[in-house]
Amino acid sequence: MNAALAAADPARIIREHLKLTGSILHVDKIQYPLKDYRRIFVIGGGKASGYMAEEIEKLLGNWITRGLVVIPDYLRPTPRSRRIWYHAATHPIPTGKGVESVLAMLRLVDDISRDDLVIVLVSGGGSALMPLPVEGINLDDEAKVTSLLLRSGASIDEINTVRKHLSQVKGGRLAERLYPATVLTLIISDVVGDKIDSIASGPTAPDPTTYHDVEIVLKKYDLWFQIPKKARRVITHGLSGS
């Protein structure tokens, strides 16, 4: 058991895969010359992302311009850093704390440019910790959908298929907002098969799912008419291509 816990330790995983040689950041065999970037940001969220961020700051120190990572409000001990802020949010049901945290994160990188490097730390739990509903629904609608899915027996892949289509940052939409910066995403998986588009609903990963897939999941578990009307309207518009 101790070996298993050690293997899953976020700080240990970061130390194993990231090295700094002078001004060169090595991520396994990929190199990032830090001097080439005007600014370096660290953002993200998840149950392990706080400890990932803590280790990143130990490694990069003053190379980091600023950062903001969303962590569970029950996490103890709370990670501590000088250049990275930690915002606590709720898990597994999203609340306003998460929305406020995501908005603060987006403000941090609002004027991003091609001369910047953004390190995105993603881990399990990020879906609930980083909510930002699409236009047409509110947080209560998103929370209701999440609650219904969690109680339905749907798999995590199926749950995240739905959540990605009701979010402004899931399903690769965070990556869109970070363009044209260089984006380095570091992911710790809690999903069987390690599908990166499913871990925390893949904020920087291409989304292979469609609104039709969302409809299939909701009808499979008899949730189509249980979800809020506004959420169903968003999905219906997506199905029609509007």
PDB file of C-alpha atoms in Angstrom:
ATOM      1  CA  MET A   1       0.000   0.000   0.000  1.00  0.00           C
ATOM      2  CA  ASN A   2       2.800   2.426   0.850  1.00  0.00           C
ATOM      3  CA  ALA A   3       4.336   1.826  -2.581  1.00  0.00           C
ATOM      4  CA  ALA A   4       1.005   2.541  -4.262  1.00  0.00           C
ATOM      5  CA  LEU A   5       0.546   5.769  -2.309  1.00  0.00           C
ATOM      6  CA  ALA A   6       4.083   6.856  -3.144  1.00  0.00           C
ATOM      7  CA  ALA A   7       3.523   6.152  -6.849  1.00  0.00           C
ATOM      8  CA  ALA A   8       0.433   8.386  -6.822  1.00  0.00           C
ATOM      9  CA  ASP A   9       2.050  11.258  -4.895  1.00  0.00           C
ATOM     10  CA  PRO A  10       1.628  14.398  -7.064  1.00  0.00           C
ATOM     11  CA  ALA A  11       4.880  16.013  -5.925  1.00  0.00           C
ATOM     12  CA  ARG A  12       6.833  12.846  -6.669  1.00  0.00           C
ATOM     13  CA  ILE A  13       5.299  12.593 -10.135  1.00  0.00           C
ATOM     14  CA  ILE A  14       6.296  16.183 -10.930  1.00  0.00           C
ATOM     15  CA  ARG A  15       9.856  15.573  -9.684  1.00  0.00           C
ATOM     16  CA  GLU A  16      10.136  12.435 -11.816  1.00  0.00           C
ATOM     17  CA  HIS A  17       9.052  14.027 -15.073  1.00  0.00           C
ATOM     18  CA  LEU A  18      10.259  17.644 -14.827  1.00  0.00           C
ATOM     19  CA  LYS A  19      13.844  18.864 -14.500  1.00  0.00           C
ATOM     20  CA  LEU A  20      15.365  22.337 -14.739  1.00  0.00           C
ATOM     21  CA  THR A  21      18.834  22.692 -16.247  1.00  0.00           C
ATOM     22  CA  GLY A  22      19.870  26.323 -16.208  1.00  0.00           C
ATOM     23  CA  SER A  23      17.062  28.056 -18.068  1.00  0.00           C
ATOM     24  CA  ILE A  24      15.839  24.907 -19.842  1.00  0.00           C
ATOM     25  CA  LEU A  25      12.762  23.124 -18.513  1.00  0.00           C
ATOM     26  CA  HIS A  26      12.811  19.433 -19.409  1.00  0.00           C
ATOM     27  CA  VAL A  27       9.466  17.629 -19.440  1.00  0.00           C
ATOM     28  CA  ASP A  28      10.630  14.099 -20.112  1.00  0.00           C
ATOM     29  CA  LYS A  29      12.193  14.493 -23.594  1.00  0.00           C
ATOM     30  CA  ILE A  30      10.580  17.836 -24.457  1.00  0.00           C
ATOM     31  CA  GLN A  31      12.504  21.057 -23.781  1.00  0.00           C
ATOM     32  CA  TYR A  32      11.136  24.530 -23.023  1.00  0.00           C
ATOM     33  CA  PRO A  33      13.776  27.333 -23.091  1.00  0.00           C
ATOM     34  CA  LEU A  34      12.314  29.585 -20.402  1.00  0.00           C
ATOM     35  CA  LYS A  35      14.290  32.619 -21.577  1.00  0.00           C
ATOM     36  CA  ASP A  36      12.231  32.554 -24.770  1.00  0.00           C
ATOM     37  CA  TYR A  37       9.077  33.516 -22.891  1.00  0.00           C
ATOM     38  CA  ARG A  38       8.085  36.977 -21.719  1.00  0.00           C
ATOM     39  CA  ARG A  39       5.901  35.579 -18.921  1.00  0.00           C
ATOM     40  CA  ILE A  40       5.187  32.177 -17.403  1.00  0.00           C
ATOM     41  CA  PHE A  41       1.805  31.454 -15.821  1.00  0.00           C
ATOM     42  CA  VAL A  42       0.671  28.438 -13.813  1.00  0.00           C
ATOM     43  CA  ILE A  43      -3.066  27.727 -13.740  1.00  0.00           C
ATOM     44  CA  GLY A  44      -5.399  24.762 -13.368  1.00  0.00           C
ATOM     45  CA  GLY A  45      -7.454  22.799 -10.920  1.00  0.00           C
ATOM     46  CA  GLY A  46      -8.151  19.388  -9.441  1.00  0.00           C
ATOM     47  CA  LYS A  47      -7.758  17.338  -6.294  1.00  0.00           C
ATOM     48  CA  ALA A  48      -4.018  16.867  -6.914  1.00  0.00           C
ATOM     49  CA  SER A  49      -3.303  20.132  -8.720  1.00  0.00           C
ATOM     50  CA  GLY A  50      -2.462  22.115  -5.577  1.00  0.00           C
ATOM     51  CA  TYR A  51       0.400  19.814  -4.647  1.00  0.00           C
ATOM     52  CA  MET A  52       1.484  19.740  -8.298  1.00  0.00           C
ATOM     53  CA  ALA A  53       1.635  23.541  -8.244  1.00  0.00           C
ATOM     54  CA  GLU A  54       3.575  23.592  -4.997  1.00  0.00           C
ATOM     55  CA  GLU A  55       6.235  21.361  -6.559  1.00  0.00           C
ATOM     56  CA  ILE A  56       6.270  23.386  -9.796  1.00  0.00           C
ATOM     57  CA  GLU A  57       7.050  26.525  -7.809  1.00  0.00           C
ATOM     58  CA  LYS A  58       9.837  24.758  -5.928  1.00  0.00           C
ATOM     59  CA  LEU A  59      11.309  23.835  -9.302  1.00  0.00           C
ATOM     60  CA  LEU A  60      10.782  27.072 -11.260  1.00  0.00           C
ATOM     61  CA  GLY A  61      10.750  29.678  -8.495  1.00  0.00           C
ATOM     62  CA  ASN A  62      11.133  33.205  -9.856  1.00  0.00           C
ATOM     63  CA  TRP A  63      10.642  32.052 -13.432  1.00  0.00           C
ATOM     64  CA  ILE A  64       6.918  32.014 -12.610  1.00  0.00           C
ATOM     65  CA  THR A  65       5.220  35.349 -13.233  1.00  0.00           C
ATOM     66  CA  ARG A  66       2.011  34.469 -11.426  1.00  0.00           C
ATOM     67  CA  GLY A  67      -0.391  31.583 -11.012  1.00  0.00           C
ATOM     68  CA  LEU A  68      -3.800  30.525  -9.767  1.00  0.00           C
ATOM     69  CA  VAL A  69      -4.866  26.960  -9.063  1.00  0.00           C
ATOM     70  CA  VAL A  70      -8.279  25.763  -7.850  1.00  0.00           C
ATOM     71  CA  ILE A  71      -8.207  23.187  -5.051  1.00  0.00           C
ATOM     72  CA  PRO A  72     -10.883  21.381  -3.005  1.00  0.00           C
ATOM     73  CA  ASP A  73     -12.020  23.323   0.054  1.00  0.00           C
ATOM     74  CA  TYR A  74     -11.434  20.223   2.193  1.00  0.00           C
ATOM     75  CA  LEU A  75      -7.767  19.812   1.163  1.00  0.00           C
ATOM     76  CA  ARG A  76      -5.389  19.626   4.131  1.00  0.00           C
ATOM     77  CA  PRO A  77      -2.700  20.744   4.450  1.00  0.00           C
ATOM     78  CA  THR A  78      -3.295  23.681   2.117  1.00  0.00           C
ATOM     79  CA  PRO A  79      -0.459  24.099  -0.414  1.00  0.00           C
ATOM     80  CA  ARG A  80       1.720  27.161   0.135  1.00  0.00           C
ATOM     81  CA  SER A  81       3.477  29.240  -2.509  1.00  0.00           C
ATOM     82  CA  ARG A  82       4.682  32.789  -3.078  1.00  0.00           C
ATOM     83  CA  ARG A  83       3.829  33.195  -6.746  1.00  0.00           C
ATOM     84  CA  ILE A  84       0.817  30.895  -7.108  1.00  0.00           C
ATOM     85  CA  TRP A  85      -2.526  31.700  -5.492  1.00  0.00           C
ATOM     86  CA  TYR A  86      -4.816  28.913  -4.330  1.00  0.00           C
ATOM     87  CA  HIS A  87      -8.578  29.300  -4.560  1.00  0.00           C
ATOM     88  CA  ALA A  88     -10.755  26.790  -2.682  1.00  0.00           C
ATOM     89  CA  ALA A  89     -13.892  25.449  -4.364  1.00  0.00           C
ATOM     90  CA  THR A  90     -16.363  22.620  -3.785  1.00  0.00           C
ATOM     91  CA  HIS A  91     -16.307  19.019  -4.974  1.00  0.00           C
ATOM     92  CA  PRO A  92     -18.140  16.996  -6.304  1.00  0.00           C
ATOM     93  CA  ILE A  93     -21.025  19.473  -6.790  1.00  0.00           C
ATOM     94  CA  PRO A  94     -19.956  22.842  -8.297  1.00  0.00           C
ATOM     95  CA  THR A  95     -20.834  26.078  -6.497  1.00  0.00           C
ATOM     96  CA  GLY A  96     -20.195  29.786  -6.837  1.00  0.00           C
ATOM     97  CA  LYS A  97     -16.753  29.378  -5.286  1.00  0.00           C
ATOM     98  CA  GLY A  98     -15.658  27.486  -8.374  1.00  0.00           C
ATOM     99  CA  VAL A  99     -17.115  30.030 -10.786  1.00  0.00           C
ATOM    100  CA  GLU A 100     -15.373  32.884  -8.954  1.00  0.00           C
ATOM    101  CA  SER A 101     -12.101  30.945  -9.077  1.00  0.00           C
ATOM    102  CA  VAL A 102     -12.357  30.258 -12.813  1.00  0.00           C
ATOM    103  CA  LEU A 103     -13.172  33.903 -13.550  1.00  0.00           C
ATOM    104  CA  ALA A 104     -10.145  34.993 -11.484  1.00  0.00           C
ATOM    105  CA  MET A 105      -7.988  32.504 -13.399  1.00  0.00           C
ATOM    106  CA  LEU A 106      -9.204  33.818 -16.743  1.00  0.00           C
ATOM    107  CA  ARG A 107      -8.559  37.412 -15.675  1.00  0.00           C
ATOM    108  CA  LEU A 108      -4.993  36.417 -14.846  1.00  0.00           C
ATOM    109  CA  VAL A 109      -4.365  35.308 -18.444  1.00  0.00           C
ATOM    110  CA  ASP A 110      -6.679  37.820 -20.109  1.00  0.00           C
ATOM    111  CA  ASP A 111      -3.906  39.562 -22.081  1.00  0.00           C
ATOM    112  CA  ILE A 112      -2.065  36.383 -23.060  1.00  0.00           C
ATOM    113  CA  SER A 113       0.285  36.540 -26.063  1.00  0.00           C
ATOM    114  CA  ARG A 114       2.398  34.256 -28.230  1.00  0.00           C
ATOM    115  CA  ASP A 115       5.404  35.237 -26.099  1.00  0.00           C
ATOM    116  CA  ASP A 116       3.915  33.614 -22.983  1.00  0.00           C
ATOM    117  CA  LEU A 117       4.083  30.088 -21.576  1.00  0.00           C
ATOM    118  CA  VAL A 118       1.076  28.767 -19.670  1.00  0.00           C
ATOM    119  CA  ILE A 119       1.526  25.658 -17.560  1.00  0.00           C
ATOM    120  CA  VAL A 120      -1.876  24.075 -16.946  1.00  0.00           C
ATOM    121  CA  LEU A 121      -2.156  21.601 -14.070  1.00  0.00           C
ATOM    122  CA  VAL A 122      -5.035  19.165 -14.493  1.00  0.00           C
ATOM    123  CA  SER A 123      -6.154  16.344 -12.221  1.00  0.00           C
ATOM    124  CA  GLY A 124      -9.262  14.459 -11.198  1.00  0.00           C
ATOM    125  CA  GLY A 125     -11.990  16.580  -9.671  1.00  0.00           C
ATOM    126  CA  GLY A 126     -11.266  19.512 -11.943  1.00  0.00           C
ATOM    127  CA  SER A 127     -14.679  19.252 -13.591  1.00  0.00           C
ATOM    128  CA  ALA A 128     -16.485  20.213 -10.382  1.00  0.00           C
ATOM    129  CA  LEU A 129     -13.806  22.603  -9.138  1.00  0.00           C
ATOM    130  CA  MET A 130     -13.712  24.650 -12.357  1.00  0.00           C
ATOM    131  CA  PRO A 131     -17.307  25.356 -13.409  1.00  0.00           C
ATOM    132  CA  LEU A 132     -18.227  28.117 -15.829  1.00  0.00           C
ATOM    133  CA  PRO A 133     -21.601  27.447 -17.461  1.00  0.00           C
ATOM    134  CA  VAL A 134     -22.206  28.240 -21.112  1.00  0.00           C
ATOM    135  CA  GLU A 135     -24.488  31.102 -22.047  1.00  0.00           C
ATOM    136  CA  GLY A 136     -28.116  30.098 -21.573  1.00  0.00           C
ATOM    137  CA  ILE A 137     -27.751  28.216 -18.292  1.00  0.00           C
ATOM    138  CA  ASN A 138     -26.689  29.188 -14.781  1.00  0.00           C
ATOM    139  CA  LEU A 139     -24.693  27.445 -12.094  1.00  0.00           C
ATOM    140  CA  ASP A 140     -27.795  25.933 -10.485  1.00  0.00           C
ATOM    141  CA  ASP A 141     -28.614  24.272 -13.809  1.00  0.00           C
ATOM    142  CA  GLU A 142     -25.088  22.886 -14.134  1.00  0.00           C
ATOM    143  CA  ALA A 143     -25.109  21.646 -10.527  1.00  0.00           C
ATOM    144  CA  LYS A 144     -28.494  19.957 -11.065  1.00  0.00           C
ATOM    145  CA  VAL A 145     -27.224  18.149 -14.167  1.00  0.00           C
ATOM    146  CA  THR A 146     -24.081  17.044 -12.312  1.00  0.00           C
ATOM    147  CA  SER A 147     -26.082  15.773  -9.342  1.00  0.00           C
ATOM    148  CA  LEU A 148     -28.458  13.792 -11.556  1.00  0.00           C
ATOM    149  CA  LEU A 149     -25.580  12.209 -13.470  1.00  0.00           C
ATOM    150  CA  LEU A 150     -23.702  11.263 -10.300  1.00  0.00           C
ATOM    151  CA  ARG A 151     -26.783   9.491  -8.942  1.00  0.00           C
ATOM    152  CA  SER A 152     -27.654   7.806 -12.227  1.00  0.00           C
ATOM    153  CA  GLY A 153     -24.848   5.265 -12.364  1.00  0.00           C
ATOM    154  CA  ALA A 154     -23.299   6.870 -15.446  1.00  0.00           C
ATOM    155  CA  SER A 155     -19.564   6.316 -15.949  1.00  0.00           C
ATOM    156  CA  ILE A 156     -17.124   9.199 -15.533  1.00  0.00           C
ATOM    157  CA  ASP A 157     -16.663   9.287 -19.334  1.00  0.00           C
ATOM    158  CA  GLU A 158     -20.419   9.647 -19.790  1.00  0.00           C
ATOM    159  CA  ILE A 159     -20.720  12.287 -17.065  1.00  0.00           C
ATOM    160  CA  ASN A 160     -17.938  14.345 -18.583  1.00  0.00           C
ATOM    161  CA  THR A 161     -19.384  13.983 -22.081  1.00  0.00           C
ATOM    162  CA  VAL A 162     -22.392  15.932 -20.830  1.00  0.00           C
ATOM    163  CA  ARG A 163     -20.459  18.419 -18.687  1.00  0.00           C
ATOM    164  CA  LYS A 164     -18.118  19.374 -21.533  1.00  0.00           C
ATOM    165  CA  HIS A 165     -21.033  20.650 -23.604  1.00  0.00           C
ATOM    166  CA  LEU A 166     -22.383  22.839 -20.800  1.00  0.00           C
ATOM    167  CA  SER A 167     -19.100  24.584 -19.960  1.00  0.00           C
ATOM    168  CA  GLN A 168     -17.050  27.515 -21.240  1.00  0.00           C
ATOM    169  CA  VAL A 169     -13.726  25.927 -20.242  1.00  0.00           C
ATOM    170  CA  LYS A 170     -14.157  22.152 -20.517  1.00  0.00           C
ATOM    171  CA  GLY A 171     -13.719  20.126 -23.698  1.00  0.00           C
ATOM    172  CA  GLY A 172     -10.709  22.094 -24.955  1.00  0.00           C
ATOM    173  CA  ARG A 173     -12.315  25.503 -24.505  1.00  0.00           C
ATOM    174  CA  LEU A 174      -9.688  26.628 -21.982  1.00  0.00           C
ATOM    175  CA  ALA A 175      -6.999  25.955 -24.585  1.00  0.00           C
ATOM    176  CA  GLU A 176      -8.927  28.144 -27.041  1.00  0.00           C
ATOM    177  CA  ARG A 177      -8.863  30.990 -24.528  1.00  0.00           C
ATOM    178  CA  LEU A 178      -5.099  30.595 -24.075  1.00  0.00           C
ATOM    179  CA  TYR A 179      -4.285  30.972 -27.774  1.00  0.00           C
ATOM    180  CA  PRO A 180      -1.748  32.078 -29.043  1.00  0.00           C
ATOM    181  CA  ALA A 181       0.430  31.291 -25.995  1.00  0.00           C
ATOM    182  CA  THR A 182       2.485  28.127 -25.678  1.00  0.00           C
ATOM    183  CA  VAL A 183       0.470  25.771 -23.472  1.00  0.00           C
ATOM    184  CA  LEU A 184       2.048  22.948 -21.472  1.00  0.00           C
ATOM    185  CA  THR A 185      -0.559  20.753 -19.786  1.00  0.00           C
ATOM    186  CA  LEU A 186       0.522  18.418 -16.995  1.00  0.00           C
ATOM    187  CA  ILE A 187      -2.106  15.801 -16.162  1.00  0.00           C
ATOM    188  CA  ILE A 188      -2.493  13.309 -13.337  1.00  0.00           C
ATOM    189  CA  SER A 189      -5.176  10.816 -14.272  1.00  0.00           C
ATOM    190  CA  ASP A 190      -7.936   9.324 -12.155  1.00  0.00           C
ATOM    191  CA  VAL A 191      -9.735   7.885 -15.186  1.00  0.00           C
ATOM    192  CA  VAL A 192      -9.429   4.239 -16.225  1.00  0.00           C
ATOM    193  CA  GLY A 193      -7.645   4.191 -19.573  1.00  0.00           C
ATOM    194  CA  ASP A 194      -6.172   7.679 -19.019  1.00  0.00           C
ATOM    195  CA  LYS A 195      -8.277   9.378 -21.709  1.00  0.00           C
ATOM    196  CA  ILE A 196      -7.022  12.950 -21.491  1.00  0.00           C
ATOM    197  CA  ASP A 197     -10.279  14.381 -22.824  1.00  0.00           C
ATOM    198  CA  SER A 198     -12.096  12.831 -19.836  1.00  0.00           C
ATOM    199  CA  ILE A 199      -9.728  13.848 -17.027  1.00  0.00           C
ATOM    200  CA  ALA A 200     -11.325  16.960 -15.485  1.00  0.00           C
ATOM    201  CA  SER A 201     -13.401  17.058 -18.700  1.00  0.00           C
ATOM    202  CA  GLY A 202     -10.291  17.886 -20.753  1.00  0.00           C
ATOM    203  CA  PRO A 203      -9.984  21.691 -20.484  1.00  0.00           C
ATOM    204  CA  THR A 204      -7.041  21.729 -22.902  1.00  0.00           C
ATOM    205  CA  ALA A 205      -7.762  18.504 -24.826  1.00  0.00           C
ATOM    206  CA  PRO A 206      -9.643  18.156 -28.127  1.00  0.00           C
ATOM    207  CA  ASP A 207     -13.182  16.923 -27.505  1.00  0.00           C
ATOM    208  CA  PRO A 208     -14.163  13.898 -29.632  1.00  0.00           C
ATOM    209  CA  THR A 209     -17.737  13.888 -28.281  1.00  0.00           C
ATOM    210  CA  THR A 210     -20.778  15.584 -29.784  1.00  0.00           C
ATOM    211  CA  TYR A 211     -24.174  16.903 -28.719  1.00  0.00           C
ATOM    212  CA  HIS A 212     -25.581  13.656 -30.098  1.00  0.00           C
ATOM    213  CA  ASP A 213     -23.408  11.761 -27.605  1.00  0.00           C
ATOM    214  CA  VAL A 214     -24.807  14.004 -24.849  1.00  0.00           C
ATOM    215  CA  GLU A 215     -28.354  13.155 -25.890  1.00  0.00           C
ATOM    216  CA  ILE A 216     -27.549   9.419 -25.908  1.00  0.00           C
ATOM    217  CA  VAL A 217     -26.143   9.567 -22.348  1.00  0.00           C
ATOM    218  CA  LEU A 218     -29.067  11.521 -20.935  1.00  0.00           C
ATOM    219  CA  LYS A 219     -31.679   9.288 -22.555  1.00  0.00           C
ATOM    220  CA  LYS A 220     -29.808   6.127 -21.583  1.00  0.00           C
ATOM    221  CA  TYR A 221     -30.252   7.039 -17.910  1.00  0.00           C
ATOM    222  CA  ASP A 222     -33.744   8.552 -18.346  1.00  0.00           C
ATOM    223  CA  LEU A 223     -32.478  12.034 -17.526  1.00  0.00           C
ATOM    224  CA  TRP A 224     -33.503  13.881 -20.692  1.00  0.00           C
ATOM    225  CA  PHE A 225     -36.680  15.261 -19.134  1.00  0.00           C
ATOM    226  CA  GLN A 226     -35.224  15.508 -15.622  1.00  0.00           C
ATOM    227  CA  ILE A 227     -32.462  17.973 -16.412  1.00  0.00           C
ATOM    228  CA  PRO A 228     -33.364  21.702 -16.253  1.00  0.00           C
ATOM    229  CA  LYS A 229     -35.218  23.033 -19.297  1.00  0.00           C
ATOM    230  CA  LYS A 230     -32.509  25.583 -20.008  1.00  0.00           C
ATOM    231  CA  ALA A 231     -29.830  22.852 -20.142  1.00  0.00           C
ATOM    232  CA  ARG A 232     -32.013  20.771 -22.465  1.00  0.00           C
ATOM    233  CA  ARG A 233     -32.511  23.864 -24.673  1.00  0.00           C
ATOM    234  CA  VAL A 234     -28.723  24.379 -24.966  1.00  0.00           C
ATOM    235  CA  ILE A 235     -28.269  20.740 -25.994  1.00  0.00           C
ATOM    236  CA  THR A 236     -31.170  20.878 -28.455  1.00  0.00           C
ATOM    237  CA  HIS A 237     -29.667  23.969 -30.083  1.00  0.00           C
ATOM    238  CA  GLY A 238     -26.362  22.125 -30.319  1.00  0.00           C
ATOM    239  CA  LEU A 239     -28.064  19.151 -31.961  1.00  0.00           C
ATOM    240  CA  SER A 240     -29.551  21.447 -34.579  1.00  0.00           C
ATOM    241  CA  GLY A 241     -26.206  23.144 -35.189  1.00  0.00           C
ATOM    242  CA  SER A 242     -27.472  26.532 -34.062  1.00  0.00           C
TER     243      SER A 242
END
